Amino acid sequence: MPPTDATNGQLPRSAFRVPRSPDALLKVEGLAKRYGRGCDRCYELTGPEHGTNECPNCGTLVACAEIGFALAPGQTLGIVGESGSGKSTVLACLYGDTAPAAGRAYLRSFEDGRRDIFDIAPGERRTLRNFQMGIVYQHPHKGLNLRISAGGNVAERLMATEWRRVADIRERAGSLLGRMEVPPSRMDDLPAFFSGGMQQRVQIAKALANGPSLLLLDELTTGLDVSVQAGVLDLIREIQAASGIAMIIVSHDLGVIRLLAERTIVMKDGRIAEAGLTDQILEDPQHPYTQLLVSSANV
Amino acid sequence: MVIDQQRDPQIPRSAFRAPRLSALAGAPEAYNYAFLDEVSKREIRRALLKAVAIPGYQVPFGAREMPIARGWGSGGLQVTLATLGPGDTLKVIDQGTDAGVNAVNIRRLVERTAPGVATTYSTAEATIIQSRHRFPEESLRADQIMVLQVPLPEPLRMVEPRESVTRQLHAEADYTRVWVHLYEDVITNGEISRASGYPVMVNGRYIMSPSPIPRWDIDKLHQSASLTLLGAGREKRIYAVPPHTNVVPLDFEDYPFRVEDFSGKRCARCGATDTYLDEIIVNGGGRLYACSDTAHCDERVSAERETRNAE
Amino acid sequence: MGYTAVKGGLDAILAAEALISAGDGRLNAAQVGRGARLLIDQVMGEGGLYAPELAALAIAQAEGDPIEAAFLLRAYRSTLPRIGYTLPSDGRRMRVLRRISSTFKDIPGGQVLGRTRDYTQRLLDVDGRFAAKARAAAPPATAIGGEGWPVFPSVVDALREEGLVRQTTDDPTEPADITRDALRFPAPRSARLQALARGETGFMVAIGYSAQRGLGAAHPTIAELRSGELPLQIRHPLTHDPVVLGAVSLVEVEMINHTAGGVGGATIVGGEGESSERFDLGYGLAFGRNERKAIAMSIIDASMNIPSNSGPAADEEFVLSHCDALESSGFVEHLKLPHYVTFQSALDRVRFRRLAQLSAERGTRNAE
C-alpha cells in the first residue's frame, strides 16, 4: 500500500488516480464502502497487506476501498475474489442498492458522463437503473418478484418506461424471454415454480428489457447445476456478440471470468490486488494472492 | 429488612383528591360551533390548504375523535365541519341518497351543532355536499364544494402494505408496481377488475384513490368546476382535487377504462337511462332498477308531473 | 310501480334511539363509579382521557360496552381545547399502593402486594359467603403515615448502576403528540408509547402473548410493576413555577427482556468501554389498575426495541396501526352501512367476466 496521507478518515489521494480513458463508458474513482461506525484509521489499517478488511481500531468492516477502473463500451470486465472480498459491494454501489462512503462514478450514457452517479436524487437513480443498467443477482428472489408472472417481471421494466399497451408489452416481453429460451407457454406462469436456470434467464430478460448500455452480473451461475451453467454462460456470450453491451461480471469462479471477461480485477480484503487483461492475469499473475488463486483454481 | 425510603415533601396530600365532575363537564349546549374546537378546525383547514396546493397528495392530519364512529365518515365530517359556516347549505348523501341512515345521522349532527347552516336534498341548492360512495348525477358548479368520505386513502396499499414504503413511492412517483399489478390483473382476469375506488392519476403527478365511488363517477372528478375534498378520519389523511384538474383513470391503451354497463336498463321511477342505477331484488326474484341519486330522480319525477298537469 | 325512493331513514333512527333509551333498571354513573372500578380504568385508558366520573357516565350510557364508552370519552375530548401539557413526571415519585418485582426475591423498599386478585381463588361467590369470610379473616391493614409519602427506589436503577441495562439519557426533543399529528412510520418512541398506552386491552394482551409464546424474541421478566398515584405538574403561566394539578392513578411496568444467545436484545452494540452484554427494557403504562395491559405493553415495547426482531409484536407499523379500539371497531362495524353502490359496481365486473367466459366456452364448443 502506498504511504498514506490520510487524515480524518479521508482516502489517500492515490485512490483517485485512474488511468486516463476519455472513451470509457464507465469510470469509477476511489469507491469505498464501510459498514460500522468508522474511524479515521479504517482505511490505513485494512487491505491485503494487513490481511483483513475489518478495522482493528473500531471494528468497522471496510467492504471495499480505493476501487478505480474504467470500462469501454461493449467491453466485459471481470471482478474475481473470494467471498467477502468486496466484489459484490462494488456492483451494489454501482447499481445504487447501497450508498458508497466515498468515490465517484460516471456513465457516459447518463448526462454525457458529466455527473457523478453516486450523487444523484433517488428519482434520477431510478431512471438510471431503468434505462441505462440491468442487473442479474445471484439469488433470483432479489431480482425478480416471484409472485408475479415471468412476463410481468419483464413487463415491469417496460412499464417503468411508459409502455401502456398490453399487446406491445407482451410481444416485447415474449420475444425477450424467447431469446433467453424461456418457452412462450411459461410466460404467464410464476417464476417461483421455475428451475434455477430458468429463473436466471428470466432475470437476464428483465435486465435487458430496455436495452441498457451496462449489464451487471453478480455470481450469475453460482448455485446452478454444471450442465445448466454452460447454457447460461453461452447465452451471455451470445448477448455479448449480438448487442455490444458492456458488462461487469462478478464471480469467484476463474473459469467464468476466463470465458467472458476481457479485463479482470482481482480483489482481496476490499481492495484491488491486481488488475489487467484477463489472459495476462491468468497466465502471469503478479500478486501473490492472484498466484495462489490461479494455481488452486487450475484453469 | 431495612426499608430504604425517602420522603417527598413537595407535593401536598390534597393533590390526590379527585376533581368533581361538575367542574369538568359542560352541557351539550356548551359544545363549540360545528362541534370541533377552533384550534382543531384551524389545523384541518391548514391541511386542506396544503391538499389543494398539491393535488392528489395525502396530507397527514391529527384526526379528531368525532361523535360518529371511525370508518363511518368521520374524516369527511371533520372536513365538512371545518369548512362550513353560517349561510352555507349542506347536502349529505350516502350511496347516492339523502335518506340513507348514515347520511341522516351526519346531517342531524351538523344541524345540532352548527346553527345557521341550512340543509337540503337539492344538489343545486347546496354549497357543500358531503357524500359516501357517490357523486350527484348533475354537474357541480364553481361555488360548490364536494366532500368525499374515504375509508382507505392509500391507492398503493394493493401493492405495498407499509406506509413507510408507500410514502417513498409517492415521493418519487415510482408507480411501476401499480402498473405491474394492473398488467397481472389483465393477464389473469381479461380486464382490469377493480370495480369501485378505481385508482386515478391526478394532475399527472400523484396516483390517488377517489374513495369508493363507482367507475361511473370518475369522470365527474376530471376537470370539474367544483373543488373536491377527501377526508379519511381513521387513516388521518386529507387530500383534494382542485377545480379544473386532470383526473385520469389508470388503464392500458388496449384495455381501456370502462364504466358500469346499464345498457338496456332504465329507472323504474323516472325512466332515466343515463344515470347510475341501484338493482333491487323484488319478490319472486325479479330485478328492478332505480336511480341511485334519489334527489335527481325525485326532481325528474316532479318535473314530469308538472308537465303533465300543465297539459 | 312497486318502488319509491326510501325516505324513512330519519324515522328509523329516531325509533332506534327511543328503543335504547327505553331500557329500564340500568346502572347510573354513581353505581358504575362504585362498582366497576376496573372497567373505568380500561375505558379511561382506551379512551385516552383520565376522568373517572366521565368514564363512569360513559359506561352507564353505553350499557357497559367498554369500546362504546371509550368512544364517548374520546368524542367528548375532541370538543375540549388543549390548554397545555404537564411537565414530565417520574414514576419514582408515584404514591405507591402496590409494587412487585419478579426478578429478585426482595427489593429495596420491599415487595408490596397491595390490593390484588392474583392470589384469590376464582370461585364464583354464588351466595356472597366468601366475601364475608375474607373480610373477617383479614389482618388489620398498615397505613403509611407521616409528612409526604415514601419514595421507593426503582429496581431497574440498581441494574442500571451495574451496567446491566442500557443507560438512558434525557432526550431533549419535544415528545410527539399522536392526538395532534398523524402517526408516521418509523414512529419515534414517544409516539409508539402513546399509541400503545391507548391500545385496546384485548389486542395488546394477544400481541404480547404471541411474542411470549415464541413469535419473536421475548423472554420477559418483570423488573418492577408499581401502581399508585402519580402527581402531575404544569408550569404556572405567570410565575413559571411547577404547580401540582392533581394526581392520576396508574400502573407502570418495567420489563426486563433477555434474549438468549444474543438474538439482538441482550447484545446492543455499546459505546467505548462498555460491554455489549446487557438486558433490554420494555416499558408499559396504563391508567388505573389495568395491570394486564401494562404488562402486555411492556412486552410489545421490548420486542420493538430489538432491531433485528421479527414476529407480530415487533412489527411496529402493524401493531400501532391496528391497536386502537375505536379505529378497529369502527371500521369492522362500518360494514353494517349500506354498500349497494359499490356492490353494484362489483356485480357489473363479475357479470361481465362470466359473460366473456361463457361466450369463450361456447366458441370452443362450436369449434369442436
PDB file of C-alpha atoms in Angstrom, chain C residues 96-292:
ATOM      1  CA  VAL C  96     -47.122   3.532  45.665  1.00  0.00           C
ATOM      2  CA  LEU C  97     -50.042   1.351  46.710  1.00  0.00           C
ATOM      3  CA  ARG C  98     -48.672  -1.833  45.232  1.00  0.00           C
ATOM      4  CA  ARG C  99     -45.308  -2.842  43.795  1.00  0.00           C
ATOM      5  CA  ILE C 100     -43.847  -6.185  42.958  1.00  0.00           C
ATOM      6  CA  SER C 101     -40.711  -7.428  41.293  1.00  0.00           C
ATOM      7  CA  SER C 102     -40.234 -10.879  39.786  1.00  0.00           C
ATOM      8  CA  THR C 103     -36.509 -10.503  39.229  1.00  0.00           C
ATOM      9  CA  PHE C 104     -35.427 -10.533  42.878  1.00  0.00           C
ATOM     10  CA  LYS C 105     -36.749 -12.195  45.985  1.00  0.00           C
ATOM     11  CA  ASP C 106     -36.558  -8.934  47.834  1.00  0.00           C
ATOM     12  CA  ILE C 107     -36.008  -5.415  46.653  1.00  0.00           C
ATOM     13  CA  PRO C 108     -35.076  -2.120  48.297  1.00  0.00           C
ATOM     14  CA  GLY C 109     -38.282  -0.788  49.745  1.00  0.00           C
ATOM     15  CA  GLY C 110     -39.786  -4.266  49.817  1.00  0.00           C
ATOM     16  CA  GLN C 111     -42.477  -6.015  47.851  1.00  0.00           C
ATOM     17  CA  VAL C 112     -45.917  -4.525  48.490  1.00  0.00           C
ATOM     18  CA  LEU C 113     -48.671  -6.880  47.427  1.00  0.00           C
ATOM     19  CA  GLY C 114     -51.445  -4.347  47.902  1.00  0.00           C
ATOM     20  CA  ARG C 115     -54.927  -4.913  46.602  1.00  0.00           C
ATOM     21  CA  THR C 116     -54.826  -7.710  44.048  1.00  0.00           C
ATOM     22  CA  ARG C 117     -56.903 -10.649  42.924  1.00  0.00           C
ATOM     23  CA  ASP C 118     -53.822 -12.559  41.845  1.00  0.00           C
ATOM     24  CA  TYR C 119     -53.848 -14.975  44.765  1.00  0.00           C
ATOM     25  CA  THR C 120     -57.557 -15.260  45.326  1.00  0.00           C
ATOM     26  CA  GLN C 121     -59.332 -18.449  44.475  1.00  0.00           C
ATOM     27  CA  ARG C 122     -61.540 -17.908  41.479  1.00  0.00           C
ATOM     28  CA  LEU C 123     -64.670 -19.409  42.935  1.00  0.00           C
ATOM     29  CA  LEU C 124     -67.887 -17.827  41.826  1.00  0.00           C
ATOM     30  CA  ASP C 125     -69.319 -16.473  45.061  1.00  0.00           C
ATOM     31  CA  VAL C 126     -72.879 -17.517  44.430  1.00  0.00           C
ATOM     32  CA  ASP C 127     -74.375 -16.519  47.771  1.00  0.00           C
ATOM     33  CA  GLY C 128     -71.809 -13.920  48.913  1.00  0.00           C
ATOM     34  CA  ARG C 129     -70.370 -16.010  51.762  1.00  0.00           C
ATOM     35  CA  PHE C 130     -66.721 -15.958  50.552  1.00  0.00           C
ATOM     36  CA  ALA C 131     -66.527 -12.174  50.613  1.00  0.00           C
ATOM     37  CA  ALA C 132     -67.819 -12.041  54.176  1.00  0.00           C
ATOM     38  CA  LYS C 133     -65.298 -14.689  55.276  1.00  0.00           C
ATOM     39  CA  ALA C 134     -62.419 -12.861  53.587  1.00  0.00           C
ATOM     40  CA  ARG C 135     -63.278  -9.676  55.407  1.00  0.00           C
ATOM     41  CA  ALA C 136     -63.406 -11.481  58.725  1.00  0.00           C
ATOM     42  CA  ALA C 137     -60.067 -13.267  58.210  1.00  0.00           C
ATOM     43  CA  ALA C 138     -58.009 -10.246  57.082  1.00  0.00           C
ATOM     44  CA  PRO C 139     -55.284  -8.854  59.361  1.00  0.00           C
ATOM     45  CA  PRO C 140     -55.524  -5.134  60.030  1.00  0.00           C
ATOM     46  CA  ALA C 141     -54.093  -3.069  57.179  1.00  0.00           C
ATOM     47  CA  THR C 142     -50.985  -0.985  57.773  1.00  0.00           C
ATOM     48  CA  ALA C 143     -51.251   2.626  56.726  1.00  0.00           C
ATOM     49  CA  ILE C 144     -48.385   4.722  55.502  1.00  0.00           C
ATOM     50  CA  GLY C 145     -48.353   7.904  57.547  1.00  0.00           C
ATOM     51  CA  GLY C 146     -46.274  10.974  58.163  1.00  0.00           C
ATOM     52  CA  GLU C 147     -45.484  14.031  56.107  1.00  0.00           C
ATOM     53  CA  GLY C 148     -45.346  13.355  52.357  1.00  0.00           C
ATOM     54  CA  TRP C 149     -45.139   9.702  51.435  1.00  0.00           C
ATOM     55  CA  PRO C 150     -42.449   7.098  50.928  1.00  0.00           C
ATOM     56  CA  VAL C 151     -40.472   7.161  47.695  1.00  0.00           C
ATOM     57  CA  PHE C 152     -39.482   3.682  46.605  1.00  0.00           C
ATOM     58  CA  PRO C 153     -36.203   3.288  44.752  1.00  0.00           C
ATOM     59  CA  SER C 154     -36.555   1.747  41.325  1.00  0.00           C
ATOM     60  CA  VAL C 155     -35.413  -1.850  40.798  1.00  0.00           C
ATOM     61  CA  VAL C 156     -34.142  -1.049  37.330  1.00  0.00           C
ATOM     62  CA  ASP C 157     -31.921   1.705  38.739  1.00  0.00           C
ATOM     63  CA  ALA C 158     -29.995  -0.932  40.661  1.00  0.00           C
ATOM     64  CA  LEU C 159     -29.423  -2.947  37.491  1.00  0.00           C
ATOM     65  CA  ARG C 160     -28.530   0.201  35.630  1.00  0.00           C
ATOM     66  CA  GLU C 161     -25.850   1.106  38.167  1.00  0.00           C
ATOM     67  CA  GLU C 162     -24.206  -2.215  37.451  1.00  0.00           C
ATOM     68  CA  GLY C 163     -24.393  -1.536  33.716  1.00  0.00           C
ATOM     69  CA  LEU C 164     -26.703  -4.486  33.136  1.00  0.00           C
ATOM     70  CA  VAL C 165     -29.338  -2.313  31.494  1.00  0.00           C
ATOM     71  CA  ARG C 166     -28.688   0.264  28.836  1.00  0.00           C
ATOM     72  CA  GLN C 167     -28.063   3.736  30.226  1.00  0.00           C
ATOM     73  CA  THR C 168     -30.702   6.224  29.289  1.00  0.00           C
ATOM     74  CA  THR C 169     -30.157   9.866  28.639  1.00  0.00           C
ATOM     75  CA  ASP C 170     -32.741  12.592  28.796  1.00  0.00           C
ATOM     76  CA  ASP C 171     -33.961  13.221  25.281  1.00  0.00           C
ATOM     77  CA  PRO C 172     -34.390  16.979  24.874  1.00  0.00           C
ATOM     78  CA  THR C 173     -36.648  16.707  21.824  1.00  0.00           C
ATOM     79  CA  GLU C 174     -40.300  17.511  22.408  1.00  0.00           C
ATOM     80  CA  PRO C 175     -42.308  14.266  22.566  1.00  0.00           C
ATOM     81  CA  ALA C 176     -44.746  13.505  19.754  1.00  0.00           C
ATOM     82  CA  ASP C 177     -48.467  14.031  20.299  1.00  0.00           C
ATOM     83  CA  ILE C 178     -50.425  11.419  18.393  1.00  0.00           C
ATOM     84  CA  THR C 179     -53.692  13.201  19.093  1.00  0.00           C
ATOM     85  CA  ARG C 180     -52.429  16.199  17.143  1.00  0.00           C
ATOM     86  CA  ASP C 181     -50.181  14.691  14.479  1.00  0.00           C
ATOM     87  CA  ALA C 182     -50.903  11.563  12.482  1.00  0.00           C
ATOM     88  CA  LEU C 183     -48.623   8.624  13.207  1.00  0.00           C
ATOM     89  CA  ARG C 184     -45.951   8.115  10.590  1.00  0.00           C
ATOM     90  CA  PHE C 185     -43.511   5.256  10.366  1.00  0.00           C
ATOM     91  CA  PRO C 186     -40.944   4.624  11.656  1.00  0.00           C
ATOM     92  CA  ALA C 187     -42.512   6.308  14.690  1.00  0.00           C
ATOM     93  CA  PRO C 188     -40.482   7.989  17.436  1.00  0.00           C
ATOM     94  CA  ARG C 189     -40.624   6.050  20.696  1.00  0.00           C
ATOM     95  CA  SER C 190     -42.749   8.731  22.346  1.00  0.00           C
ATOM     96  CA  ALA C 191     -45.413   8.238  19.678  1.00  0.00           C
ATOM     97  CA  ARG C 192     -45.130   4.480  19.959  1.00  0.00           C
ATOM     98  CA  LEU C 193     -45.673   4.540  23.730  1.00  0.00           C
ATOM     99  CA  GLN C 194     -48.634   6.901  23.405  1.00  0.00           C
ATOM    100  CA  ALA C 195     -50.293   4.688  20.818  1.00  0.00           C
ATOM    101  CA  LEU C 196     -49.702   1.568  22.912  1.00  0.00           C
ATOM    102  CA  ALA C 197     -50.984   3.258  26.068  1.00  0.00           C
ATOM    103  CA  ARG C 198     -54.272   3.908  24.237  1.00  0.00           C
ATOM    104  CA  GLY C 199     -54.309   0.407  22.725  1.00  0.00           C
ATOM    105  CA  GLU C 200     -57.219  -1.920  23.199  1.00  0.00           C
ATOM    106  CA  THR C 201     -56.568  -4.196  26.170  1.00  0.00           C
ATOM    107  CA  GLY C 202     -57.571  -7.421  24.408  1.00  0.00           C
ATOM    108  CA  PHE C 203     -55.454  -6.696  21.360  1.00  0.00           C
ATOM    109  CA  MET C 204     -52.438  -5.718  23.456  1.00  0.00           C
ATOM    110  CA  VAL C 205     -52.634  -8.846  25.570  1.00  0.00           C
ATOM    111  CA  ALA C 206     -52.955 -11.074  22.499  1.00  0.00           C
ATOM    112  CA  ILE C 207     -49.972  -9.492  20.751  1.00  0.00           C
ATOM    113  CA  GLY C 208     -47.812  -9.513  23.892  1.00  0.00           C
ATOM    114  CA  TYR C 209     -48.771 -13.139  24.427  1.00  0.00           C
ATOM    115  CA  SER C 210     -47.742 -14.039  20.878  1.00  0.00           C
ATOM    116  CA  ALA C 211     -44.225 -12.682  21.499  1.00  0.00           C
ATOM    117  CA  GLN C 212     -44.011 -14.635  24.741  1.00  0.00           C
ATOM    118  CA  ARG C 213     -45.154 -17.830  23.054  1.00  0.00           C
ATOM    119  CA  GLY C 214     -42.366 -17.693  20.516  1.00  0.00           C
ATOM    120  CA  LEU C 215     -43.408 -15.432  17.655  1.00  0.00           C
ATOM    121  CA  GLY C 216     -40.472 -13.077  18.110  1.00  0.00           C
ATOM    122  CA  ALA C 217     -37.739 -12.876  20.693  1.00  0.00           C
ATOM    123  CA  ALA C 218     -39.220 -12.009  24.055  1.00  0.00           C
ATOM    124  CA  HIS C 219     -38.140 -13.585  27.335  1.00  0.00           C
ATOM    125  CA  PRO C 220     -39.630 -11.084  29.707  1.00  0.00           C
ATOM    126  CA  THR C 221     -39.289 -10.823  33.460  1.00  0.00           C
ATOM    127  CA  ILE C 222     -40.974  -8.075  35.429  1.00  0.00           C
ATOM    128  CA  ALA C 223     -38.280  -5.896  36.972  1.00  0.00           C
ATOM    129  CA  GLU C 224     -40.947  -3.846  38.651  1.00  0.00           C
ATOM    130  CA  LEU C 225     -44.664  -3.383  38.496  1.00  0.00           C
ATOM    131  CA  ARG C 226     -45.813  -0.441  40.564  1.00  0.00           C
ATOM    132  CA  SER C 227     -49.213   1.040  40.826  1.00  0.00           C
ATOM    133  CA  GLY C 228     -50.429   4.020  42.760  1.00  0.00           C
ATOM    134  CA  GLU C 229     -50.990   7.685  42.247  1.00  0.00           C
ATOM    135  CA  LEU C 230     -48.657   9.915  40.327  1.00  0.00           C
ATOM    136  CA  PRO C 231     -48.826  13.689  40.825  1.00  0.00           C
ATOM    137  CA  LEU C 232     -48.898  15.787  37.660  1.00  0.00           C
ATOM    138  CA  GLN C 233     -47.494  19.280  37.406  1.00  0.00           C
ATOM    139  CA  ILE C 234     -47.789  22.121  34.976  1.00  0.00           C
ATOM    140  CA  ARG C 235     -45.762  25.268  34.764  1.00  0.00           C
ATOM    141  CA  HIS C 236     -47.623  28.262  36.144  1.00  0.00           C
ATOM    142  CA  PRO C 237     -48.285  30.633  33.243  1.00  0.00           C
ATOM    143  CA  LEU C 238     -47.102  33.683  35.181  1.00  0.00           C
ATOM    144  CA  THR C 239     -44.566  32.533  37.738  1.00  0.00           C
ATOM    145  CA  HIS C 240     -43.323  29.608  35.587  1.00  0.00           C
ATOM    146  CA  ASP C 241     -43.040  27.549  38.734  1.00  0.00           C
ATOM    147  CA  PRO C 242     -44.194  23.941  38.678  1.00  0.00           C
ATOM    148  CA  VAL C 243     -47.673  23.664  40.144  1.00  0.00           C
ATOM    149  CA  VAL C 244     -49.322  20.401  41.109  1.00  0.00           C
ATOM    150  CA  LEU C 245     -52.580  19.895  39.248  1.00  0.00           C
ATOM    151  CA  GLY C 246     -53.602  16.660  40.847  1.00  0.00           C
ATOM    152  CA  ALA C 247     -52.712  13.017  40.564  1.00  0.00           C
ATOM    153  CA  VAL C 248     -53.593  10.185  38.257  1.00  0.00           C
ATOM    154  CA  SER C 249     -53.950   6.579  39.201  1.00  0.00           C
ATOM    155  CA  LEU C 250     -51.507   4.497  37.171  1.00  0.00           C
ATOM    156  CA  VAL C 251     -49.830   1.173  36.803  1.00  0.00           C
ATOM    157  CA  GLU C 252     -46.317   1.184  35.433  1.00  0.00           C
ATOM    158  CA  VAL C 253     -44.253  -1.823  34.356  1.00  0.00           C
ATOM    159  CA  GLU C 254     -40.561  -2.022  33.649  1.00  0.00           C
ATOM    160  CA  MET C 255     -39.897  -5.273  31.862  1.00  0.00           C
ATOM    161  CA  ILE C 256     -36.507  -6.887  31.532  1.00  0.00           C
ATOM    162  CA  ASN C 257     -36.120  -8.683  28.245  1.00  0.00           C
ATOM    163  CA  HIS C 258     -33.426 -11.277  27.924  1.00  0.00           C
ATOM    164  CA  THR C 259     -32.952 -12.755  24.506  1.00  0.00           C
ATOM    165  CA  ALA C 260     -30.901 -15.890  24.826  1.00  0.00           C
ATOM    166  CA  GLY C 261     -27.917 -16.382  22.561  1.00  0.00           C
ATOM    167  CA  GLY C 262     -27.704 -12.702  21.724  1.00  0.00           C
ATOM    168  CA  VAL C 263     -30.600 -12.620  19.293  1.00  0.00           C
ATOM    169  CA  GLY C 264     -30.497  -8.872  19.403  1.00  0.00           C
ATOM    170  CA  GLY C 265     -31.863  -7.814  22.766  1.00  0.00           C
ATOM    171  CA  ALA C 266     -29.082  -8.675  25.119  1.00  0.00           C
ATOM    172  CA  THR C 267     -26.345  -7.621  22.754  1.00  0.00           C
ATOM    173  CA  ILE C 268     -26.706  -3.991  21.907  1.00  0.00           C
ATOM    174  CA  VAL C 269     -23.513  -2.608  20.417  1.00  0.00           C
ATOM    175  CA  GLY C 270     -22.305  -0.194  23.039  1.00  0.00           C
ATOM    176  CA  GLY C 271     -20.084   2.837  23.059  1.00  0.00           C
ATOM    177  CA  GLU C 272     -16.425   2.912  24.048  1.00  0.00           C
ATOM    178  CA  GLY C 273     -15.566   0.994  27.198  1.00  0.00           C
ATOM    179  CA  GLU C 274     -18.992  -0.580  27.559  1.00  0.00           C
ATOM    180  CA  SER C 275     -19.644  -4.237  27.462  1.00  0.00           C
ATOM    181  CA  SER C 276     -22.274  -5.079  24.918  1.00  0.00           C
ATOM    182  CA  GLU C 277     -23.717  -7.870  27.011  1.00  0.00           C
ATOM    183  CA  ARG C 278     -26.845  -6.385  28.547  1.00  0.00           C
ATOM    184  CA  PHE C 279     -30.550  -6.733  29.115  1.00  0.00           C
ATOM    185  CA  ASP C 280     -33.021  -4.697  27.203  1.00  0.00           C
ATOM    186  CA  LEU C 281     -36.010  -2.990  28.752  1.00  0.00           C
ATOM    187  CA  GLY C 282     -39.612  -2.540  27.828  1.00  0.00           C
ATOM    188  CA  TYR C 283     -41.982  -0.018  29.338  1.00  0.00           C
ATOM    189  CA  GLY C 284     -45.687  -0.254  29.924  1.00  0.00           C
ATOM    190  CA  LEU C 285     -48.189   2.145  31.431  1.00  0.00           C
ATOM    191  CA  ALA C 286     -51.921   2.041  31.889  1.00  0.00           C
ATOM    192  CA  PHE C 287     -54.438   4.146  33.722  1.00  0.00           C
ATOM    193  CA  GLY C 288     -55.792   2.812  36.989  1.00  0.00           C
ATOM    194  CA  ARG C 289     -55.138  -0.845  37.755  1.00  0.00           C
ATOM    195  CA  ASN C 290     -55.158  -2.294  34.250  1.00  0.00           C
ATOM    196  CA  GLU C 291     -52.065  -4.379  35.013  1.00  0.00           C
ATOM    197  CA  ARG C 292     -52.743  -6.887  32.268  1.00  0.00           C
TER     198      ARG C 292
END
